[in-house]
Amino acid sequence: MKEDSPLSEQRIEDAKAGDFEAYRMIVHQYSNALLSVAYSVLGDFHEAQDAVQETFLKCYRNLHTLKDPAKLGSWLYAIAHRTSLDFAKRSRRTLPLHETAPSSDNITPWLEQYVIHDSVWGALQELEEKSKSVVVLHYLSEWSMKEIGQFLNMSVSAVESRIRRAREVLKQHLARDFEHYFHTHRLGRDFEQQVSEQVLKRAGHFYIPVTDKRQATAWFILHFHLETSRHGNPVLESGQELYLLECQHHSPASMPVLTFEVASVGQLGHQLHQQGVRSETIREDDVFGKWLAFYDPDGNKYLAIEKHG
C-alpha cells in the first residue's frame, strides 16, 4: 500500500464489494483503535493483538452485512469488545504478561517491564469502563477528539472531559510516564501485513508479498499473459485471484510461494531466459518429474512442474 488515504464511505463500499486494498485501509485505520478496546478488556498487549486479528477476520467475513458505512467504527467496536470478552473467558493467566519465563541474564528488564505493566493496568482499573477505553485510545492512536468521539459514540466535550479526569487519576497512581508506555505498543504497517496474510490464508486465497503491487502485476501480465480481476488482481488459469500484498519490508522465503503445472518446462525455461527472468536449471526427480524454479523481481520463488502424460 502507498500513502494513507481518507477512509471514505466509497472505500468502505469498495471493501464490501471485495476490494482487498480497500479492506487493508480499514485495517490500517482501525488497528490501534481496536487494540485499545481489546487491551482495556484483557490488560495484555500480546493477547489484545490476537483479539484484534480475530476481529478483523470477522470483519472480512461479515463486512457485507454492514448496512450503513458511516457506522463502521461502532460496528467494529462492538465486534472487538465481544471478541475480547470471549478471549478473557478462555484465558486465566497468573501473570498479566504473555511471555515465557526469561533467562537469568534477562530477568532485570523483564521484571521492570512487568512492574510498569502492572502499574499501568492497576491505575486503569480506577477508571470506569468508558473512560478506560477513551484514555487508552487517546494514547495508542493519533486520532483527534472528534474521531475518538465518533468511534465511541460520544460528544467531543465528553471525550475531552473523560481524558482530563483520567489523566488526573493516572498521575496519582503512576510514577512512570504512561504516555510513553502506550506509544511503544502502537501498531503499524507490519501488523496490517500480518492481518492481511492471516485473512487471505484462512479464506483460502493465494497471496504473494511484493514491494510494488503495480510493478508486480505488470510482471505477471508480461510473462504469463494473465488477465486481471475488476479489483486489479492477476487471475490464474484456475480462475482464482492472486492477491499481491504490498509491504514495506520483504524478505523472500526459501520455499516456493506458488507451484503450478505447465505443458512444457523446457519451453517455459526458454521463454523466461529470453525475457531476462532469473531462473535455475531445469531439474528432474522421482517426486515432481521435470521442474523449474524461477524468481520474480522481489526475489519470490516459483516452481513450475511439467504435466504428466
Short mmCIF file of C-alpha atoms in Angstrom, two decimals:
data_model
loop_
_atom_site.label_atom_id
_atom_site.label_comp_id
_atom_site.label_asym_id
_atom_site.label_seq_id
_atom_site.Cartn_x
_atom_site.Cartn_y
_atom_site.Cartn_z
CA MET A 1 0.00 0.00 0.00
CA LYS A 2 1.08 3.56 -0.68
CA GLU A 3 0.50 6.64 1.45
CA ASP A 4 -2.51 6.90 3.74
CA SER A 5 -5.82 7.92 2.14
CA PRO A 6 -9.04 9.12 3.77
CA LEU A 7 -11.37 6.26 4.60
CA SER A 8 -14.43 7.45 2.71
CA GLU A 9 -17.80 5.72 2.58
CA GLN A 10 -16.96 4.79 -1.02
CA ARG A 11 -13.83 2.99 0.19
CA ILE A 12 -15.92 1.05 2.68
CA GLU A 13 -18.38 0.14 -0.07
CA ASP A 14 -15.43 -1.00 -2.21
CA ALA A 15 -14.26 -3.22 0.66
CA LYS A 16 -17.75 -4.67 0.97
CA ALA A 17 -17.65 -5.46 -2.75
CA GLY A 18 -14.43 -7.46 -2.33
CA ASP A 19 -11.70 -4.87 -2.95
CA PHE A 20 -8.91 -6.17 -0.69
CA GLU A 21 -6.85 -2.97 -0.88
CA ALA A 22 -9.86 -1.08 0.49
CA TYR A 23 -10.16 -3.66 3.26
CA ARG A 24 -6.48 -3.14 4.11
CA MET A 25 -7.21 0.57 4.55
CA ILE A 26 -9.82 -0.36 7.17
CA VAL A 27 -7.19 -2.46 8.97
CA HIS A 28 -4.72 0.43 8.90
CA GLN A 29 -7.30 2.98 10.04
CA TYR A 30 -8.70 0.99 12.96
CA SER A 31 -5.84 -1.23 14.21
CA ASN A 32 -4.85 0.93 17.18
CA ALA A 33 -8.45 1.84 18.00
CA LEU A 34 -9.39 -1.84 18.27
CA LEU A 35 -6.17 -2.56 20.18
CA SER A 36 -7.29 -0.02 22.78
CA VAL A 37 -10.64 -1.79 23.10
CA ALA A 38 -9.02 -5.21 23.45
CA TYR A 39 -6.36 -4.03 25.89
CA SER A 40 -8.98 -2.31 28.06
CA VAL A 41 -10.65 -5.71 28.49
CA LEU A 42 -7.64 -8.04 28.55
CA GLY A 43 -4.83 -5.99 30.08
CA ASP A 44 -2.22 -7.72 27.92
CA PHE A 45 -0.95 -6.32 24.62
CA HIS A 46 0.09 -9.69 23.17
CA GLU A 47 -3.33 -11.21 23.72
CA ALA A 48 -5.01 -7.96 22.67
CA GLN A 49 -3.25 -8.19 19.29
CA ASP A 50 -4.63 -11.72 18.86
CA ALA A 51 -8.12 -10.43 19.66
CA VAL A 52 -7.72 -7.61 17.12
CA GLN A 53 -6.62 -10.08 14.43
CA GLU A 54 -9.69 -12.18 15.16
CA THR A 55 -11.84 -9.04 14.98
CA PHE A 56 -10.51 -8.15 11.55
CA LEU A 57 -11.10 -11.70 10.35
CA LYS A 58 -14.74 -11.42 11.45
CA CYS A 59 -14.88 -8.02 9.75
CA TYR A 60 -13.67 -9.52 6.46
CA ARG A 61 -16.21 -12.33 6.62
CA ASN A 62 -19.18 -10.16 7.63
CA LEU A 63 -18.49 -6.73 6.15
CA HIS A 64 -21.19 -7.31 3.56
CA THR A 65 -23.77 -7.22 6.38
CA LEU A 66 -22.88 -3.61 7.34
CA LYS A 67 -25.79 -1.56 6.04
CA ASP A 68 -24.55 1.93 6.95
CA PRO A 69 -20.85 2.63 6.12
CA ALA A 70 -20.95 5.63 8.47
CA LYS A 71 -21.37 3.21 11.37
CA LEU A 72 -18.27 1.13 10.56
CA GLY A 73 -16.44 2.36 13.67
CA SER A 74 -19.18 1.47 16.14
CA TRP A 75 -19.72 -1.85 14.33
CA LEU A 76 -16.04 -2.74 14.71
CA TYR A 77 -16.05 -1.57 18.33
CA ALA A 78 -18.88 -3.98 19.14
CA ILE A 79 -17.11 -6.90 17.44
CA ALA A 80 -13.79 -6.12 19.17
CA HIS A 81 -15.43 -5.81 22.59
CA ARG A 82 -17.31 -9.12 22.26
CA THR A 83 -14.24 -10.88 20.89
CA SER A 84 -12.09 -9.55 23.76
CA LEU A 85 -14.62 -10.73 26.33
CA ASP A 86 -14.53 -14.20 24.73
CA PHE A 87 -10.72 -14.16 24.94
CA ALA A 88 -10.93 -13.13 28.60
CA LYS A 89 -13.23 -16.06 29.40
CA ARG A 90 -10.85 -18.53 27.76
CA SER A 91 -7.72 -17.12 29.36
CA ARG A 92 -6.82 -17.48 33.03
CA ARG A 93 -3.22 -16.37 33.34
CA THR A 94 -1.46 -15.93 36.70
CA LEU A 95 0.74 -13.19 35.24
CA PRO A 96 -0.58 -10.39 33.00
CA LEU A 97 2.50 -10.51 30.77
CA HIS A 98 2.02 -13.05 27.98
CA GLU A 99 5.63 -14.22 27.82
CA THR A 100 7.69 -17.28 28.59
CA ALA A 101 9.97 -17.23 31.62
CA PRO A 102 13.09 -15.15 30.86
CA SER A 103 16.64 -16.42 31.10
CA SER A 104 18.70 -15.35 34.11
CA ASP A 105 20.54 -12.60 32.23
CA ASN A 106 17.22 -11.05 31.10
CA ILE A 107 15.42 -11.16 34.44
CA THR A 108 16.01 -7.50 35.36
CA PRO A 109 14.50 -5.87 32.22
CA TRP A 110 11.69 -8.45 32.29
CA LEU A 111 10.82 -7.55 35.89
CA GLU A 112 10.99 -3.83 35.08
CA GLN A 113 8.57 -4.34 32.19
CA TYR A 114 6.29 -6.39 34.44
CA VAL A 115 6.25 -3.65 37.10
CA ILE A 116 5.46 -0.95 34.53
CA HIS A 117 2.70 -3.08 33.00
CA ASP A 118 1.23 -3.94 36.38
CA SER A 119 1.28 -0.29 37.46
CA VAL A 120 -0.41 0.94 34.30
CA TRP A 121 -3.06 -1.78 34.38
CA GLY A 122 -3.70 -1.22 38.08
CA ALA A 123 -4.14 2.51 37.53
CA LEU A 124 -6.56 1.93 34.66
CA GLN A 125 -8.77 -0.15 36.93
CA GLU A 126 -9.54 3.05 38.85
CA LEU A 127 -11.39 4.33 35.79
CA GLU A 128 -14.88 3.44 34.64
CA GLU A 129 -15.15 1.28 31.51
CA LYS A 130 -15.83 4.08 29.01
CA SER A 131 -13.10 6.33 30.41
CA LYS A 132 -10.66 3.42 30.23
CA SER A 133 -11.36 2.99 26.51
CA VAL A 134 -11.12 6.73 25.89
CA VAL A 135 -7.73 7.21 27.52
CA VAL A 136 -6.13 4.08 26.02
CA LEU A 137 -7.40 5.05 22.57
CA HIS A 138 -6.08 8.59 23.07
CA TYR A 139 -2.54 7.34 23.72
CA LEU A 140 -2.49 4.40 21.30
CA SER A 141 -3.86 6.16 18.25
CA GLU A 142 -3.22 9.52 16.67
CA TRP A 143 -6.91 10.20 16.33
CA SER A 144 -8.46 13.59 17.02
CA MET A 145 -11.01 14.08 19.81
CA LYS A 146 -13.72 14.15 17.14
CA GLU A 147 -12.63 10.78 15.68
CA ILE A 148 -12.49 9.20 19.14
CA GLY A 149 -15.97 10.55 19.88
CA GLN A 150 -17.37 9.11 16.65
CA PHE A 151 -15.80 5.72 17.34
CA LEU A 152 -17.15 5.54 20.91
CA ASN A 153 -20.44 7.34 20.10
CA MET A 154 -19.65 10.24 22.45
CA SER A 155 -19.53 14.02 22.08
CA VAL A 156 -16.18 15.79 21.74
CA SER A 157 -16.70 17.56 25.05
CA ALA A 158 -17.41 14.24 26.78
CA VAL A 159 -14.21 12.75 25.34
CA GLU A 160 -12.14 15.74 26.46
CA SER A 161 -13.69 15.65 29.92
CA ARG A 162 -13.01 11.93 30.39
CA ILE A 163 -9.41 12.28 29.23
CA ARG A 164 -8.86 15.18 31.66
CA ARG A 165 -10.26 13.22 34.60
CA ALA A 166 -8.42 10.06 33.57
CA ARG A 167 -5.09 11.88 33.43
CA GLU A 168 -5.53 13.07 37.00
CA VAL A 169 -6.34 9.56 38.20
CA LEU A 170 -3.38 8.03 36.34
CA LYS A 171 -0.95 10.66 37.65
CA GLN A 172 -1.97 9.80 41.20
CA HIS A 173 -1.17 6.12 40.68
CA LEU A 174 1.83 6.19 38.35
CA ALA A 175 5.35 7.34 38.93
CA ARG A 176 6.39 6.48 35.36
CA ASP A 177 5.44 8.02 32.04
CA PHE A 178 2.29 6.17 30.98
CA GLU A 179 2.12 8.10 27.71
CA HIS A 180 5.45 6.61 26.59
CA TYR A 181 4.27 3.16 27.70
CA PHE A 182 1.29 3.24 25.35
CA HIS A 183 3.22 4.77 22.46
CA THR A 184 5.65 1.84 22.44
CA HIS A 185 2.75 -0.56 21.81
CA ARG A 186 1.23 1.19 18.81
CA LEU A 187 0.56 -0.99 15.80
CA GLY A 188 1.96 -0.13 12.37
CA ARG A 189 2.22 -1.44 8.82
CA ASP A 190 3.78 -4.72 9.91
CA PHE A 191 0.62 -5.58 11.85
CA GLU A 192 -1.54 -4.66 8.86
CA GLN A 193 0.55 -7.02 6.71
CA GLN A 194 0.21 -9.76 9.32
CA VAL A 195 -3.58 -9.36 9.47
CA SER A 196 -3.87 -9.33 5.67
CA GLU A 197 -1.87 -12.54 5.33
CA GLN A 198 -3.89 -14.29 8.04
CA VAL A 199 -7.21 -13.25 6.47
CA LEU A 200 -6.21 -14.39 2.97
CA LYS A 201 -4.72 -17.63 4.30
CA ARG A 202 -7.86 -18.52 6.26
CA ALA A 203 -10.02 -17.61 3.28
CA GLY A 204 -8.02 -19.99 1.07
CA HIS A 205 -6.72 -17.31 -1.29
CA PHE A 206 -3.28 -17.23 -2.96
CA TYR A 207 -1.18 -14.25 -1.87
CA ILE A 208 2.35 -13.03 -2.55
CA PRO A 209 4.18 -10.24 -0.67
CA VAL A 210 5.64 -7.60 -3.00
CA THR A 211 7.22 -4.18 -2.61
CA ASP A 212 5.37 -2.60 -5.54
CA LYS A 213 1.99 -4.06 -6.48
CA ARG A 214 1.73 -2.19 -9.79
CA GLN A 215 5.16 -3.40 -10.91
CA ALA A 216 4.48 -6.98 -9.77
CA THR A 217 1.11 -7.06 -11.56
CA ALA A 218 2.75 -5.83 -14.76
CA TRP A 219 5.40 -8.56 -14.39
CA PHE A 220 2.76 -11.32 -14.22
CA ILE A 221 0.86 -9.91 -17.18
CA LEU A 222 4.02 -9.56 -19.29
CA HIS A 223 5.47 -13.01 -18.64
CA PHE A 224 2.34 -15.13 -18.16
CA HIS A 225 -0.32 -13.16 -20.06
CA LEU A 226 -2.70 -13.27 -17.09
CA GLU A 227 -5.95 -11.34 -17.03
CA THR A 228 -6.81 -9.11 -14.08
CA SER A 229 -9.95 -9.07 -11.94
CA ARG A 230 -12.13 -5.99 -11.51
CA HIS A 231 -10.07 -5.25 -8.39
CA GLY A 232 -6.80 -5.29 -10.35
CA ASN A 233 -5.51 -8.66 -9.15
CA PRO A 234 -3.95 -11.17 -11.59
CA VAL A 235 -6.26 -14.11 -12.28
CA LEU A 236 -4.73 -17.59 -12.53
CA GLU A 237 -5.81 -20.16 -15.13
CA SER A 238 -7.80 -21.89 -12.38
CA GLY A 239 -9.92 -18.73 -12.08
CA GLN A 240 -8.57 -17.82 -8.64
CA GLU A 241 -7.33 -14.31 -7.94
CA LEU A 242 -3.69 -13.86 -6.97
CA TYR A 243 -3.52 -11.26 -4.19
CA LEU A 244 -0.32 -9.21 -4.31
CA LEU A 245 0.23 -7.75 -0.84
CA GLU A 246 2.29 -4.61 -0.98
CA CYS A 247 4.61 -4.33 2.02
CA GLN A 248 7.41 -2.03 3.15
CA HIS A 249 9.80 -4.74 4.29
CA HIS A 250 10.11 -8.03 2.43
CA SER A 251 12.46 -10.96 2.97
CA PRO A 252 11.79 -13.67 0.35
CA ALA A 253 11.14 -17.15 1.74
CA SER A 254 13.33 -20.05 0.63
CA MET A 255 10.26 -22.15 -0.18
CA PRO A 256 8.21 -21.50 -3.36
CA VAL A 257 5.30 -19.11 -2.88
CA LEU A 258 3.45 -20.74 -5.76
CA THR A 259 3.72 -24.12 -7.54
CA PHE A 260 1.89 -24.80 -10.79
CA GLU A 261 1.84 -27.14 -13.78
CA VAL A 262 2.87 -26.27 -17.34
CA ALA A 263 2.72 -28.23 -20.59
CA SER A 264 6.47 -27.91 -21.18
CA VAL A 265 9.06 -26.88 -18.60
CA GLY A 266 11.68 -26.61 -21.37
CA GLN A 267 9.55 -24.18 -23.36
CA LEU A 268 8.83 -22.09 -20.26
CA GLY A 269 12.53 -22.04 -19.32
CA HIS A 270 13.48 -20.83 -22.80
CA GLN A 271 10.80 -18.16 -22.71
CA LEU A 272 11.86 -16.86 -19.29
CA HIS A 273 15.53 -16.85 -20.31
CA GLN A 274 14.69 -14.81 -23.42
CA GLN A 275 12.76 -12.33 -21.27
CA GLY A 276 15.54 -11.94 -18.72
CA VAL A 277 13.76 -13.64 -15.82
CA ARG A 278 16.11 -15.14 -13.23
CA SER A 279 15.71 -18.92 -13.16
CA GLU A 280 17.58 -22.08 -12.16
CA THR A 281 18.48 -25.01 -14.38
CA ILE A 282 15.74 -27.48 -15.22
CA ARG A 283 15.78 -30.49 -12.92
CA GLU A 284 14.11 -33.88 -12.78
CA ASP A 285 13.41 -36.24 -9.88
CA ASP A 286 11.08 -39.09 -8.83
CA VAL A 287 8.79 -36.79 -6.84
CA PHE A 288 7.94 -33.96 -9.24
CA GLY A 289 9.30 -35.26 -12.51
CA LYS A 290 10.68 -32.37 -14.57
CA TRP A 291 10.58 -28.98 -12.85
CA LEU A 292 11.95 -25.44 -12.98
CA ALA A 293 12.45 -22.81 -10.25
CA PHE A 294 12.41 -19.10 -11.14
CA TYR A 295 12.09 -15.75 -9.34
CA ASP A 296 10.12 -12.51 -9.61
CA PRO A 297 11.67 -9.01 -9.15
CA ASP A 298 11.05 -9.24 -5.36
CA GLY A 299 13.00 -12.49 -5.09
CA ASN A 300 9.92 -14.66 -4.51
CA LYS A 301 10.47 -18.23 -5.69
CA TYR A 302 8.10 -20.12 -8.03
CA LEU A 303 8.07 -23.76 -9.09
CA ALA A 304 6.84 -24.90 -12.50
CA ILE A 305 6.20 -28.64 -12.85
CA GLU A 306 5.70 -30.35 -16.20
CA LYS A 307 2.36 -32.11 -16.59
CA HIS A 308 2.50 -35.89 -16.89
CA GLY A 309 1.02 -37.50 -19.94
#
